Amino acid sequence: MTLLHPDARLIDAATDAELGGVPLREAVHAAVAGFAELTPGVVFLRTPTTVEAIVRYIGAFEAGRPLALLDPGLPAEILADFIERFEPAAVCGPLPEDAHKGYTRRGEDLWERDTPSSTAPHPDLATLLATSGSTGSPKLVRLSREAILANTTSIIEALGITGADVAVSSLPFYYSFGMSVLNTHLAAGATVVVESEGLVARSFWPAITKHGVTSLALVPSQYEMLRRLRFDPQRYPSLRTLTQAGGRLRAELVQDFHDRMAAVDGRLFVMYGQTEAAPRLTTLPAGRLAEKPGSVGPAVPGGTITVRLEDGAETTAPGVVGEVLYRGPNVMMGYAETAADLARGDDNGGLLETGDLGHLDEDGYLFIDGRLKRFGKVFGVRLNLDDIEQLAAATGPGAVAAISGDDKIIIFVESDGDLAPRVTRLADQLKLHWTGFEMRGIPALPLLSNGKVDYRALESAR
């Protein structure tokens, strides 16, 4: 299998220029030839939302070059640190001055390492992704070619993607969900509209109408934004599929957007994924959303899910809460923190310990109950912060995020109203004194480049 179907097509929304068929294949073949001439080793691809970046990415993948998809806005000091630790053979994109040493410029935005890295990457290694976007953990996830292709095939099947579909770049390509949307549509022979400005840009929504976009992939913060924008699918006749991953979407919004799409014979797919699984693990069929509220669906085709109890035993019995374990061909080879790790083989053997708490129902549908390590204590009572967020969200409007303080749980709310009554309601639900909780109004929750809440920024502000 290849990531580029002969019928795949790219459209540059800014210029309306199309690239598909033979011209697209020729552009990719040229990129393949260019990568073949470089020093052996990993290639760092700083990946903006452009047609050129897509061609470069597919070219590197088809050339068999291990590649790291990186945020083009990565701070210079973080990029320099990555280059020092992972010794890439080449860097596509601007290179900070303090990282020039040992590299020679080969083109407008291409830098090649003067001498090969002392460590050769493992032959199965295909793609490297940062675990937390442009900030956070310095680890890279090591994904094999088999993992990328297996998940691409599974999602095409689960969502029923065909050559008639048209996706739009609502997520950055260096983010695993955005990469997956790109992979699945190109591999299915569909069209990808490359729109770099984002949901709130004046150009975004006219592009959906003009190019007949059929599906839109979003993370929870973007659904919050759509609600504020009073999104009405009736205004976009071609748009009939919404997909959601990248964190838990409030139950209220799941029902809201399901209803909006159902009113126009459209669909909402709720999914669960992790970068470590290339990245999607489950998909809730749109037709079963109403009967499975709160579920993220069964495992994608080719994968299986079990729940691990505290004693280490695994079960698929309904209603039993434990750590969610996933097995499948799309699981990562492992993490990398230095160049030496890039030479490692498969450390995981197809098993992903997700770190999430969850349970299955009688049909094998997964429900996520929180994170193993996302806990806080109030008056000696251990509370799951994900549960607190869900309860706090139900007390009133606005997106919420909860962190653990020194002696209380702090909940940030996108609101400028009086939050005292909401604190009381939350405390009453938990049967704890209200002084164990603090709600702070905030204009907007800080987000990482992948759209997820930046909890570190909130912890710094506490």
GROMACS .gro file of C-alpha atoms in nm:
model
  462
    1MET     CA    1   0.000   0.000   0.000
    2THR     CA    2   0.106   0.357  -0.067
    3LEU     CA    3  -0.008   0.683   0.089
    4LEU     CA    4  -0.069   0.832  -0.257
    5HIS     CA    5  -0.360   0.693  -0.459
    6PRO     CA    6  -0.342   0.773  -0.831
    7ASP     CA    7  -0.666   0.976  -0.805
    8ALA     CA    8  -0.567   1.181  -0.498
    9ARG     CA    9  -0.587   1.556  -0.540
   10LEU     CA   10  -0.467   1.866  -0.354
   11ILE     CA   11  -0.628   2.210  -0.381
   12ASP     CA   12  -0.456   2.527  -0.261
   13ALA     CA   13  -0.744   2.728  -0.116
   14ALA     CA   14  -0.548   3.053  -0.140
   15THR     CA   15  -0.498   3.028  -0.517
   16ASP     CA   16  -0.750   2.758  -0.622
   17ALA     CA   17  -0.461   2.577  -0.790
   18GLU     CA   18  -0.512   2.202  -0.815
   19LEU     CA   19  -0.247   1.932  -0.812
   20GLY     CA   20  -0.351   1.576  -0.880
   21GLY     CA   21  -0.309   1.279  -1.110
   22VAL     CA   22   0.013   1.266  -1.310
   23PRO     CA   23   0.137   1.615  -1.206
   24LEU     CA   24   0.104   1.524  -0.837
   25ARG     CA   25   0.279   1.191  -0.884
   26GLU     CA   26   0.558   1.363  -1.077
   27ALA     CA   27   0.602   1.619  -0.798
   28VAL     CA   28   0.623   1.340  -0.541
   29HIS     CA   29   0.868   1.142  -0.755
   30ALA     CA   30   1.088   1.452  -0.778
   31ALA     CA   31   1.080   1.480  -0.399
   32VAL     CA   32   1.167   1.109  -0.368
   33ALA     CA   33   1.470   1.162  -0.595
   34GLY     CA   34   1.580   1.464  -0.392
   35PHE     CA   35   1.570   1.274  -0.064
   36ALA     CA   36   1.763   0.985  -0.217
   37GLU     CA   37   2.057   1.220  -0.279
   38LEU     CA   38   2.086   1.329   0.086
   39THR     CA   39   2.308   1.192   0.360
   40PRO     CA   40   2.148   0.876   0.507
   41GLY     CA   41   1.946   0.921   0.825
   42VAL     CA   42   1.640   1.092   0.967
   43VAL     CA   43   1.497   1.399   0.796
   44PHE     CA   44   1.340   1.679   1.000
   45LEU     CA   45   1.045   1.829   0.813
   46ARG     CA   46   0.921   2.160   0.949
   47THR     CA   47   0.568   2.125   0.819
   48PRO     CA   48   0.351   2.428   0.747
   49THR     CA   49   0.001   2.390   0.602
   50THR     CA   50   0.098   2.412   0.236
   51VAL     CA   51   0.076   2.195  -0.074
   52GLU     CA   52   0.455   2.202  -0.099
   53ALA     CA   53   0.490   2.061   0.253
   54ILE     CA   54   0.250   1.776   0.170
   55VAL     CA   55   0.448   1.683  -0.142
   56ARG     CA   56   0.768   1.689   0.061
   57TYR     CA   57   0.615   1.469   0.332
   58ILE     CA   58   0.478   1.209   0.090
   59GLY     CA   59   0.807   1.215  -0.100
   60ALA     CA   60   1.008   1.142   0.213
   61PHE     CA   61   0.768   0.865   0.317
   62GLU     CA   62   0.772   0.700  -0.025
   63ALA     CA   63   1.150   0.733  -0.040
   64GLY     CA   64   1.171   0.524   0.276
   65ARG     CA   65   1.336   0.808   0.467
   66PRO     CA   66   1.258   0.820   0.841
   67LEU     CA   67   1.103   1.161   0.893
   68ALA     CA   68   1.003   1.382   1.183
   69LEU     CA   69   0.702   1.609   1.127
   70LEU     CA   70   0.770   1.926   1.325
   71ASP     CA   71   0.581   2.244   1.399
   72PRO     CA   72   0.723   2.520   1.176
   73GLY     CA   73   0.675   2.754   1.471
   74LEU     CA   74   0.887   2.540   1.703
   75PRO     CA   75   1.092   2.776   1.923
   76ALA     CA   76   1.453   2.799   1.808
   77GLU     CA   77   1.593   2.664   2.134
   78ILE     CA   78   1.370   2.353   2.121
   79LEU     CA   79   1.455   2.288   1.755
   80ALA     CA   80   1.825   2.328   1.830
   81ASP     CA   81   1.792   2.081   2.118
   82PHE     CA   82   1.614   1.830   1.894
   83ILE     CA   83   1.886   1.863   1.631
   84GLU     CA   84   2.161   1.812   1.888
   85ARG     CA   85   1.996   1.504   2.038
   86PHE     CA   86   1.863   1.332   1.724
   87GLU     CA   87   2.134   1.425   1.470
   88PRO     CA   88   1.907   1.452   1.164
   89ALA     CA   89   2.063   1.397   0.822
   90ALA     CA   90   1.876   1.698   0.690
   91VAL     CA   91   1.644   1.974   0.807
   92CYS     CA   92   1.379   2.112   0.572
   93GLY     CA   93   1.286   2.461   0.682
   94PRO     CA   94   1.457   2.754   0.855
   95LEU     CA   95   1.747   2.656   1.079
   96PRO     CA   96   1.842   2.860   1.388
   97GLU     CA   97   2.189   3.010   1.380
   98ASP     CA   98   2.300   2.814   1.685
   99ALA     CA   99   2.213   2.492   1.499
  100HIS     CA  100   2.407   2.571   1.180
  101LYS     CA  101   2.724   2.402   1.300
  102GLY     CA  102   2.778   2.075   1.116
  103TYR     CA  103   2.517   2.154   0.848
  104THR     CA  104   2.554   2.298   0.497
  105ARG     CA  105   2.280   2.481   0.314
  106ARG     CA  106   2.168   2.290   0.002
  107GLY     CA  107   1.875   2.505  -0.105
  108GLU     CA  108   1.643   2.782   0.001
  109ASP     CA  109   1.511   2.582   0.298
  110LEU     CA  110   1.721   2.264   0.304
  111TRP     CA  111   2.016   2.199   0.532
  112GLU     CA  112   2.223   1.880   0.510
  113ARG     CA  113   2.439   1.728   0.779
  114ASP     CA  114   2.808   1.733   0.685
  115THR     CA  115   2.878   1.387   0.827
  116PRO     CA  116   2.634   1.100   0.887
  117SER     CA  117   2.503   1.042   1.238
  118SER     CA  118   2.694   0.784   1.435
  119THR     CA  119   2.369   0.586   1.465
  120ALA     CA  120   2.172   0.451   1.169
  121PRO     CA  121   1.792   0.450   1.215
  122HIS     CA  122   1.615   0.115   1.233
  123PRO     CA  123   1.499   0.005   0.885
  124ASP     CA  124   1.135  -0.015   1.000
  125LEU     CA  125   1.127   0.342   1.130
  126ALA     CA  126   0.910   0.571   0.915
  127THR     CA  127   0.767   0.864   1.112
  128LEU     CA  128   0.855   1.054   1.429
  129LEU     CA  129   0.603   1.275   1.606
  130ALA     CA  130   0.640   1.490   1.916
  131THR     CA  131   0.406   1.374   2.191
  132SER     CA  132   0.279   1.721   2.289
  133GLY     CA  133   0.299   1.944   1.984
  134SER     CA  134   0.550   2.228   1.995
  135THR     CA  135   0.591   2.226   2.373
  136GLY     CA  136   0.592   1.971   2.649
  137SER     CA  137   0.761   1.635   2.644
  138PRO     CA  138   1.087   1.624   2.447
  139LYS     CA  139   1.024   1.260   2.352
  140LEU     CA  140   0.948   1.155   1.996
  141VAL     CA  141   0.710   0.870   1.913
  142ARG     CA  142   0.866   0.613   1.679
  143LEU     CA  143   0.617   0.484   1.422
  144SER     CA  144   0.689   0.217   1.164
  145ARG     CA  145   0.571   0.224   0.804
  146GLU     CA  146   0.344  -0.071   0.889
  147ALA     CA  147   0.185   0.125   1.177
  148ILE     CA  148   0.112   0.428   0.957
  149LEU     CA  149  -0.034   0.220   0.675
  150ALA     CA  150  -0.233  -0.007   0.908
  151ASN     CA  151  -0.406   0.284   1.081
  152THR     CA  152  -0.466   0.456   0.748
  153THR     CA  153  -0.642   0.144   0.617
  154SER     CA  154  -0.844   0.102   0.939
  155ILE     CA  155  -0.974   0.459   0.939
  156ILE     CA  156  -1.065   0.452   0.569
  157GLU     CA  157  -1.278   0.146   0.649
  158ALA     CA  158  -1.425   0.279   0.976
  159LEU     CA  159  -1.529   0.614   0.827
  160GLY     CA  160  -1.612   0.485   0.480
  161ILE     CA  161  -1.380   0.734   0.308
  162THR     CA  162  -1.397   0.719  -0.072
  163GLY     CA  163  -1.256   0.905  -0.369
  164ALA     CA  164  -1.563   1.129  -0.364
  165ASP     CA  165  -1.470   1.277  -0.025
  166VAL     CA  166  -1.317   1.621   0.017
  167ALA     CA  167  -1.138   1.709   0.343
  168VAL     CA  168  -1.004   2.045   0.453
  169SER     CA  169  -0.689   2.110   0.655
  170SER     CA  170  -0.855   2.214   0.980
  171LEU     CA  171  -0.563   2.069   1.182
  172PRO     CA  172  -0.186   2.105   1.136
  173PHE     CA  173  -0.018   1.817   0.955
  174TYR     CA  174   0.255   1.779   1.220
  175TYR     CA  175  -0.019   1.692   1.471
  176SER     CA  176  -0.103   1.321   1.458
  177PHE     CA  177  -0.477   1.372   1.398
  178GLY     CA  178  -0.407   1.616   1.115
  179MET     CA  179  -0.151   1.375   0.967
  180SER     CA  180  -0.408   1.096   0.983
  181VAL     CA  181  -0.672   1.302   0.800
  182LEU     CA  182  -0.417   1.376   0.528
  183ASN     CA  183  -0.301   1.013   0.503
  184THR     CA  184  -0.648   0.861   0.484
  185HIS     CA  185  -0.780   1.095   0.219
  186LEU     CA  186  -0.475   1.076  -0.005
  187ALA     CA  187  -0.463   0.696   0.024
  188ALA     CA  188  -0.835   0.670  -0.059
  189GLY     CA  189  -0.798   0.881  -0.373
  190ALA     CA  190  -0.993   1.169  -0.219
  191THR     CA  191  -0.926   1.545  -0.221
  192VAL     CA  192  -0.759   1.760   0.044
  193VAL     CA  193  -0.824   2.134   0.042
  194VAL     CA  194  -0.520   2.307   0.189
  195GLU     CA  195  -0.643   2.607   0.389
  196SER     CA  196  -0.381   2.750   0.620
  197GLU     CA  197  -0.573   3.021   0.802
  198GLY     CA  198  -0.796   2.821   1.038
  199LEU     CA  199  -1.161   2.818   1.144
  200VAL     CA  200  -1.192   3.185   1.238
  201ALA     CA  201  -1.030   3.315   0.921
  202ARG     CA  202  -1.252   3.495   0.673
  203SER     CA  203  -1.130   3.264   0.397
  204PHE     CA  204  -1.202   2.930   0.568
  205TRP     CA  205  -1.577   2.886   0.535
  206PRO     CA  206  -1.608   3.018   0.177
  207ALA     CA  207  -1.344   2.759   0.082
  208ILE     CA  208  -1.567   2.482   0.220
  209THR     CA  209  -1.852   2.590  -0.007
  210LYS     CA  210  -1.638   2.668  -0.310
  211HIS     CA  211  -1.454   2.335  -0.311
  212GLY     CA  212  -1.739   2.114  -0.192
  213VAL     CA  213  -1.577   2.002   0.133
  214THR     CA  214  -1.757   1.692   0.265
  215SER     CA  215  -1.582   1.632   0.599
  216LEU     CA  216  -1.432   1.837   0.878
  217ALA     CA  217  -1.203   1.699   1.152
  218LEU     CA  218  -1.186   1.893   1.478
  219VAL     CA  219  -1.061   1.872   1.838
  220PRO     CA  220  -1.275   1.974   2.140
  221SER     CA  221  -1.153   2.334   2.156
  222GLN     CA  222  -1.258   2.381   1.793
  223TYR     CA  223  -1.608   2.249   1.868
  224GLU     CA  224  -1.631   2.503   2.148
  225MET     CA  225  -1.533   2.764   1.890
  226LEU     CA  226  -1.791   2.639   1.639
  227ARG     CA  227  -2.062   2.674   1.898
  228ARG     CA  228  -1.962   3.033   1.962
  229LEU     CA  229  -1.966   3.092   1.586
  230ARG     CA  230  -2.323   2.952   1.575
  231PHE     CA  231  -2.224   2.687   1.323
  232ASP     CA  232  -2.518   2.580   1.105
  233PRO     CA  233  -2.450   2.289   0.868
  234GLN     CA  234  -2.744   2.394   0.650
  235ARG     CA  235  -2.525   2.676   0.521
  236TYR     CA  236  -2.276   2.424   0.381
  237PRO     CA  237  -2.469   2.171   0.168
  238SER     CA  238  -2.164   1.959   0.082
  239LEU     CA  239  -2.046   1.924   0.444
  240ARG     CA  240  -2.206   1.611   0.585
  241THR     CA  241  -1.941   1.453   0.810
  242LEU     CA  242  -1.781   1.583   1.129
  243THR     CA  243  -1.514   1.384   1.313
  244GLN     CA  244  -1.386   1.448   1.664
  245ALA     CA  245  -1.073   1.330   1.846
  246GLY     CA  246  -0.791   1.491   2.043
  247GLY     CA  247  -0.952   1.473   2.387
  248ARG     CA  248  -1.291   1.436   2.550
  249LEU     CA  249  -1.568   1.649   2.404
  250ARG     CA  250  -1.829   1.763   2.655
  251ALA     CA  251  -2.135   1.537   2.645
  252GLU     CA  252  -2.352   1.842   2.586
  253LEU     CA  253  -2.156   1.929   2.273
  254VAL     CA  254  -2.155   1.571   2.145
  255GLN     CA  255  -2.534   1.570   2.157
  256ASP     CA  256  -2.555   1.924   2.018
  257PHE     CA  257  -2.343   1.857   1.710
  258HIS     CA  258  -2.498   1.515   1.658
  259ASP     CA  259  -2.838   1.685   1.645
  260ARG     CA  260  -2.713   1.958   1.410
  261MET     CA  261  -2.571   1.707   1.166
  262ALA     CA  262  -2.864   1.464   1.191
  263ALA     CA  263  -3.098   1.751   1.094
  264VAL     CA  264  -2.926   1.764   0.753
  265ASP     CA  265  -2.877   1.387   0.718
  266GLY     CA  266  -2.516   1.431   0.824
  267ARG     CA  267  -2.294   1.238   1.065
  268LEU     CA  268  -2.076   1.299   1.369
  269PHE     CA  269  -1.804   1.042   1.444
  270VAL     CA  270  -1.653   1.048   1.793
  271MET     CA  271  -1.308   0.890   1.809
  272TYR     CA  272  -1.036   0.817   2.061
  273GLY     CA  273  -0.669   0.817   1.977
  274GLN     CA  274  -0.313   0.869   2.089
  275THR     CA  275  -0.007   0.971   1.891
  276GLU     CA  276   0.146   0.641   2.006
  277ALA     CA  277  -0.108   0.453   1.790
  278ALA     CA  278  -0.060   0.643   1.464
  279PRO     CA  279  -0.301   0.779   1.607
  280ARG     CA  280  -0.659   0.645   1.615
  281LEU     CA  281  -0.771   0.356   1.837
  282THR     CA  282  -1.152   0.364   1.827
  283THR     CA  283  -1.439   0.503   1.623
  284LEU     CA  284  -1.799   0.534   1.738
  285PRO     CA  285  -2.026   0.471   1.438
  286ALA     CA  286  -2.239   0.780   1.384
  287GLY     CA  287  -2.553   0.565   1.366
  288ARG     CA  288  -2.499   0.434   1.719
  289LEU     CA  289  -2.410   0.761   1.891
  290ALA     CA  290  -2.760   0.815   2.028
  291GLU     CA  291  -2.772   0.469   2.193
  292LYS     CA  292  -2.412   0.486   2.321
  293PRO     CA  293  -2.386   0.832   2.482
  294GLY     CA  294  -2.041   0.890   2.627
  295SER     CA  295  -1.875   0.609   2.432
  296VAL     CA  296  -1.582   0.647   2.194
  297GLY     CA  297  -1.673   0.325   2.015
  298PRO     CA  298  -1.508  -0.011   1.955
  299ALA     CA  299  -1.148  -0.062   1.845
  300VAL     CA  300  -1.069   0.026   1.485
  301PRO     CA  301  -1.051  -0.269   1.244
  302GLY     CA  302  -0.744  -0.478   1.324
  303GLY     CA  303  -0.723  -0.366   1.688
  304THR     CA  304  -0.846  -0.502   2.022
  305ILE     CA  305  -0.911  -0.341   2.360
  306THR     CA  306  -0.895  -0.484   2.709
  307VAL     CA  307  -0.904  -0.332   3.057
  308ARG     CA  308  -0.626  -0.404   3.307
  309LEU     CA  309  -0.709  -0.426   3.675
  310GLU     CA  310  -0.483  -0.328   3.964
  311ASP     CA  311  -0.370  -0.689   4.006
  312GLY     CA  312  -0.252  -0.700   3.644
  313ALA     CA  313  -0.536  -0.919   3.516
  314GLU     CA  314  -0.702  -0.816   3.190
  315THR     CA  315  -1.072  -0.831   3.114
  316THR     CA  316  -1.332  -0.743   2.853
  317ALA     CA  317  -1.619  -0.783   3.101
  318PRO     CA  318  -1.870  -0.496   3.081
  319GLY     CA  319  -1.859  -0.220   3.340
  320VAL     CA  320  -1.517  -0.303   3.487
  321VAL     CA  321  -1.295   0.006   3.520
  322GLY     CA  322  -0.919  -0.017   3.472
  323GLU     CA  323  -0.634   0.097   3.250
  324VAL     CA  324  -0.723   0.079   2.882
  325LEU     CA  325  -0.488  -0.148   2.686
  326TYR     CA  326  -0.485  -0.150   2.308
  327ARG     CA  327  -0.326  -0.407   2.078
  328GLY     CA  328  -0.287  -0.364   1.706
  329PRO     CA  329  -0.045  -0.322   1.415
  330ASN     CA  330  -0.065   0.058   1.446
  331VAL     CA  331   0.107   0.071   1.788
  332MET     CA  332   0.438   0.260   1.801
  333MET     CA  333   0.778   0.096   1.815
  334GLY     CA  334   0.853   0.301   2.128
  335TYR     CA  335   0.983   0.644   2.229
  336ALA     CA  336   1.306   0.818   2.135
  337GLU     CA  337   1.499   1.067   2.345
  338THR     CA  338   1.832   1.055   2.160
  339ALA     CA  339   1.971   0.947   1.822
  340ALA     CA  340   2.069   0.610   1.971
  341ASP     CA  341   1.699   0.534   2.033
  342LEU     CA  342   1.626   0.569   1.662
  343ALA     CA  343   1.818   0.246   1.600
  344ARG     CA  344   1.596   0.049   1.837
  345GLY     CA  345   1.348  -0.204   1.704
  346ASP     CA  346   0.995  -0.262   1.827
  347ASP     CA  347   0.993  -0.222   2.206
  348ASN     CA  348   0.615  -0.252   2.245
  349GLY     CA  349   0.523  -0.567   2.052
  350GLY     CA  350   0.193  -0.419   1.941
  351LEU     CA  351   0.077  -0.333   2.297
  352LEU     CA  352  -0.010   0.022   2.402
  353GLU     CA  353  -0.063   0.097   2.771
  354THR     CA  354  -0.271   0.409   2.721
  355GLY     CA  355  -0.256   0.553   3.073
  356ASP     CA  356  -0.631   0.613   3.048
  357LEU     CA  357  -0.893   0.469   3.277
  358GLY     CA  358  -1.196   0.322   3.104
  359HIS     CA  359  -1.450   0.044   3.079
  360LEU     CA  360  -1.620  -0.158   2.805
  361ASP     CA  361  -1.989  -0.227   2.765
  362GLU     CA  362  -2.151  -0.553   2.661
  363ASP     CA  363  -2.087  -0.472   2.292
  364GLY     CA  364  -1.718  -0.398   2.341
  365TYR     CA  365  -1.767  -0.022   2.313
  366LEU     CA  366  -1.516   0.181   2.513
  367PHE     CA  367  -1.597   0.455   2.764
  368ILE     CA  368  -1.308   0.672   2.892
  369ASP     CA  369  -1.329   0.747   3.265
  370GLY     CA  370  -1.018   0.964   3.309
  371ARG     CA  371  -0.639   0.952   3.330
  372LEU     CA  372  -0.443   0.735   3.569
  373LYS     CA  373  -0.225   1.027   3.680
  374ARG     CA  374  -0.475   1.314   3.658
  375PHE     CA  375  -0.572   1.330   4.023
  376GLY     CA  376  -0.597   1.589   4.296
  377LYS     CA  377  -0.682   1.574   4.666
  378VAL     CA  378  -0.939   1.774   4.860
  379PHE     CA  379  -0.956   1.717   5.237
  380GLY     CA  380  -0.774   1.386   5.186
  381VAL     CA  381  -1.021   1.267   4.919
  382ARG     CA  382  -0.858   1.161   4.590
  383LEU     CA  383  -1.048   1.307   4.291
  384ASN     CA  384  -1.007   1.244   3.918
  385LEU     CA  385  -0.946   1.582   3.752
  386ASP     CA  386  -1.112   1.469   3.428
  387ASP     CA  387  -1.427   1.387   3.625
  388ILE     CA  388  -1.408   1.727   3.793
  389GLU     CA  389  -1.393   1.895   3.452
  390GLN     CA  390  -1.704   1.709   3.337
  391LEU     CA  391  -1.895   1.800   3.652
  392ALA     CA  392  -1.778   2.163   3.643
  393ALA     CA  393  -1.878   2.194   3.277
  394ALA     CA  394  -2.231   2.083   3.368
  395THR     CA  395  -2.269   2.370   3.620
  396GLY     CA  396  -2.273   2.640   3.352
  397PRO     CA  397  -2.142   2.764   3.016
  398GLY     CA  398  -1.782   2.788   2.903
  399ALA     CA  399  -1.497   2.545   2.849
  400VAL     CA  400  -1.322   2.431   3.168
  401ALA     CA  401  -0.988   2.287   3.273
  402ALA     CA  402  -0.895   2.157   3.617
  403ILE     CA  403  -0.554   2.133   3.785
  404SER     CA  404  -0.440   2.034   4.131
  405GLY     CA  405  -0.341   2.316   4.364
  406ASP     CA  406  -0.147   2.289   4.691
  407ASP     CA  407  -0.457   2.231   4.902
  408LYS     CA  408  -0.747   2.257   4.658
  409ILE     CA  409  -0.854   2.193   4.301
  410ILE     CA  410  -0.840   2.496   4.074
  411ILE     CA  411  -1.084   2.509   3.784
  412PHE     CA  412  -1.032   2.760   3.503
  413VAL     CA  413  -1.351   2.859   3.321
  414GLU     CA  414  -1.394   3.056   3.000
  415SER     CA  415  -1.635   3.301   3.163
  416ASP     CA  416  -1.658   3.656   3.295
  417GLY     CA  417  -1.961   3.585   3.513
  418ASP     CA  418  -2.004   3.515   3.883
  419LEU     CA  419  -1.860   3.167   3.945
  420ALA     CA  420  -1.939   3.139   4.317
  421PRO     CA  421  -2.277   2.963   4.264
  422ARG     CA  422  -2.109   2.712   4.034
  423VAL     CA  423  -1.846   2.630   4.295
  424THR     CA  424  -2.122   2.563   4.546
  425ARG     CA  425  -2.309   2.334   4.304
  426LEU     CA  426  -1.991   2.141   4.225
  427ALA     CA  427  -1.904   2.097   4.595
  428ASP     CA  428  -2.259   1.987   4.675
  429GLN     CA  429  -2.244   1.720   4.403
  430LEU     CA  430  -1.920   1.586   4.548
  431LYS     CA  431  -2.041   1.623   4.906
  432LEU     CA  432  -1.729   1.821   4.996
  433HIS     CA  433  -1.689   2.170   5.142
  434TRP     CA  434  -1.677   2.445   4.881
  435THR     CA  435  -1.345   2.578   5.015
  436GLY     CA  436  -1.173   2.279   4.852
  437PHE     CA  437  -1.243   2.425   4.509
  438GLU     CA  438  -1.157   2.749   4.335
  439MET     CA  439  -1.302   2.862   4.002
  440ARG     CA  440  -1.122   3.131   3.807
  441GLY     CA  441  -1.265   3.310   3.507
  442ILE     CA  442  -1.035   3.331   3.206
  443PRO     CA  443  -1.094   3.485   2.859
  444ALA     CA  444  -0.973   3.169   2.684
  445LEU     CA  445  -0.800   2.851   2.795
  446PRO     CA  446  -0.436   2.835   2.678
  447LEU     CA  447  -0.395   2.577   2.404
  448LEU     CA  448  -0.106   2.382   2.257
  449SER     CA  449  -0.052   2.400   1.883
  450ASN     CA  450  -0.256   2.079   1.844
  451GLY     CA  451  -0.562   2.238   2.005
  452LYS     CA  452  -0.537   2.058   2.340
  453VAL     CA  453  -0.541   2.243   2.672
  454ASP     CA  454  -0.196   2.358   2.783
  455TYR     CA  455  -0.210   2.237   3.144
  456ARG     CA  456   0.149   2.343   3.206
  457ALA     CA  457   0.060   2.704   3.130
  458LEU     CA  458  -0.231   2.681   3.373
  459GLU     CA  459  -0.009   2.530   3.641
  460SER     CA  460   0.237   2.816   3.594
  461ALA     CA  461  -0.048   3.063   3.642
  462ARG     CA  462  -0.189   2.906   3.956
   0.00000   0.00000   0.00000
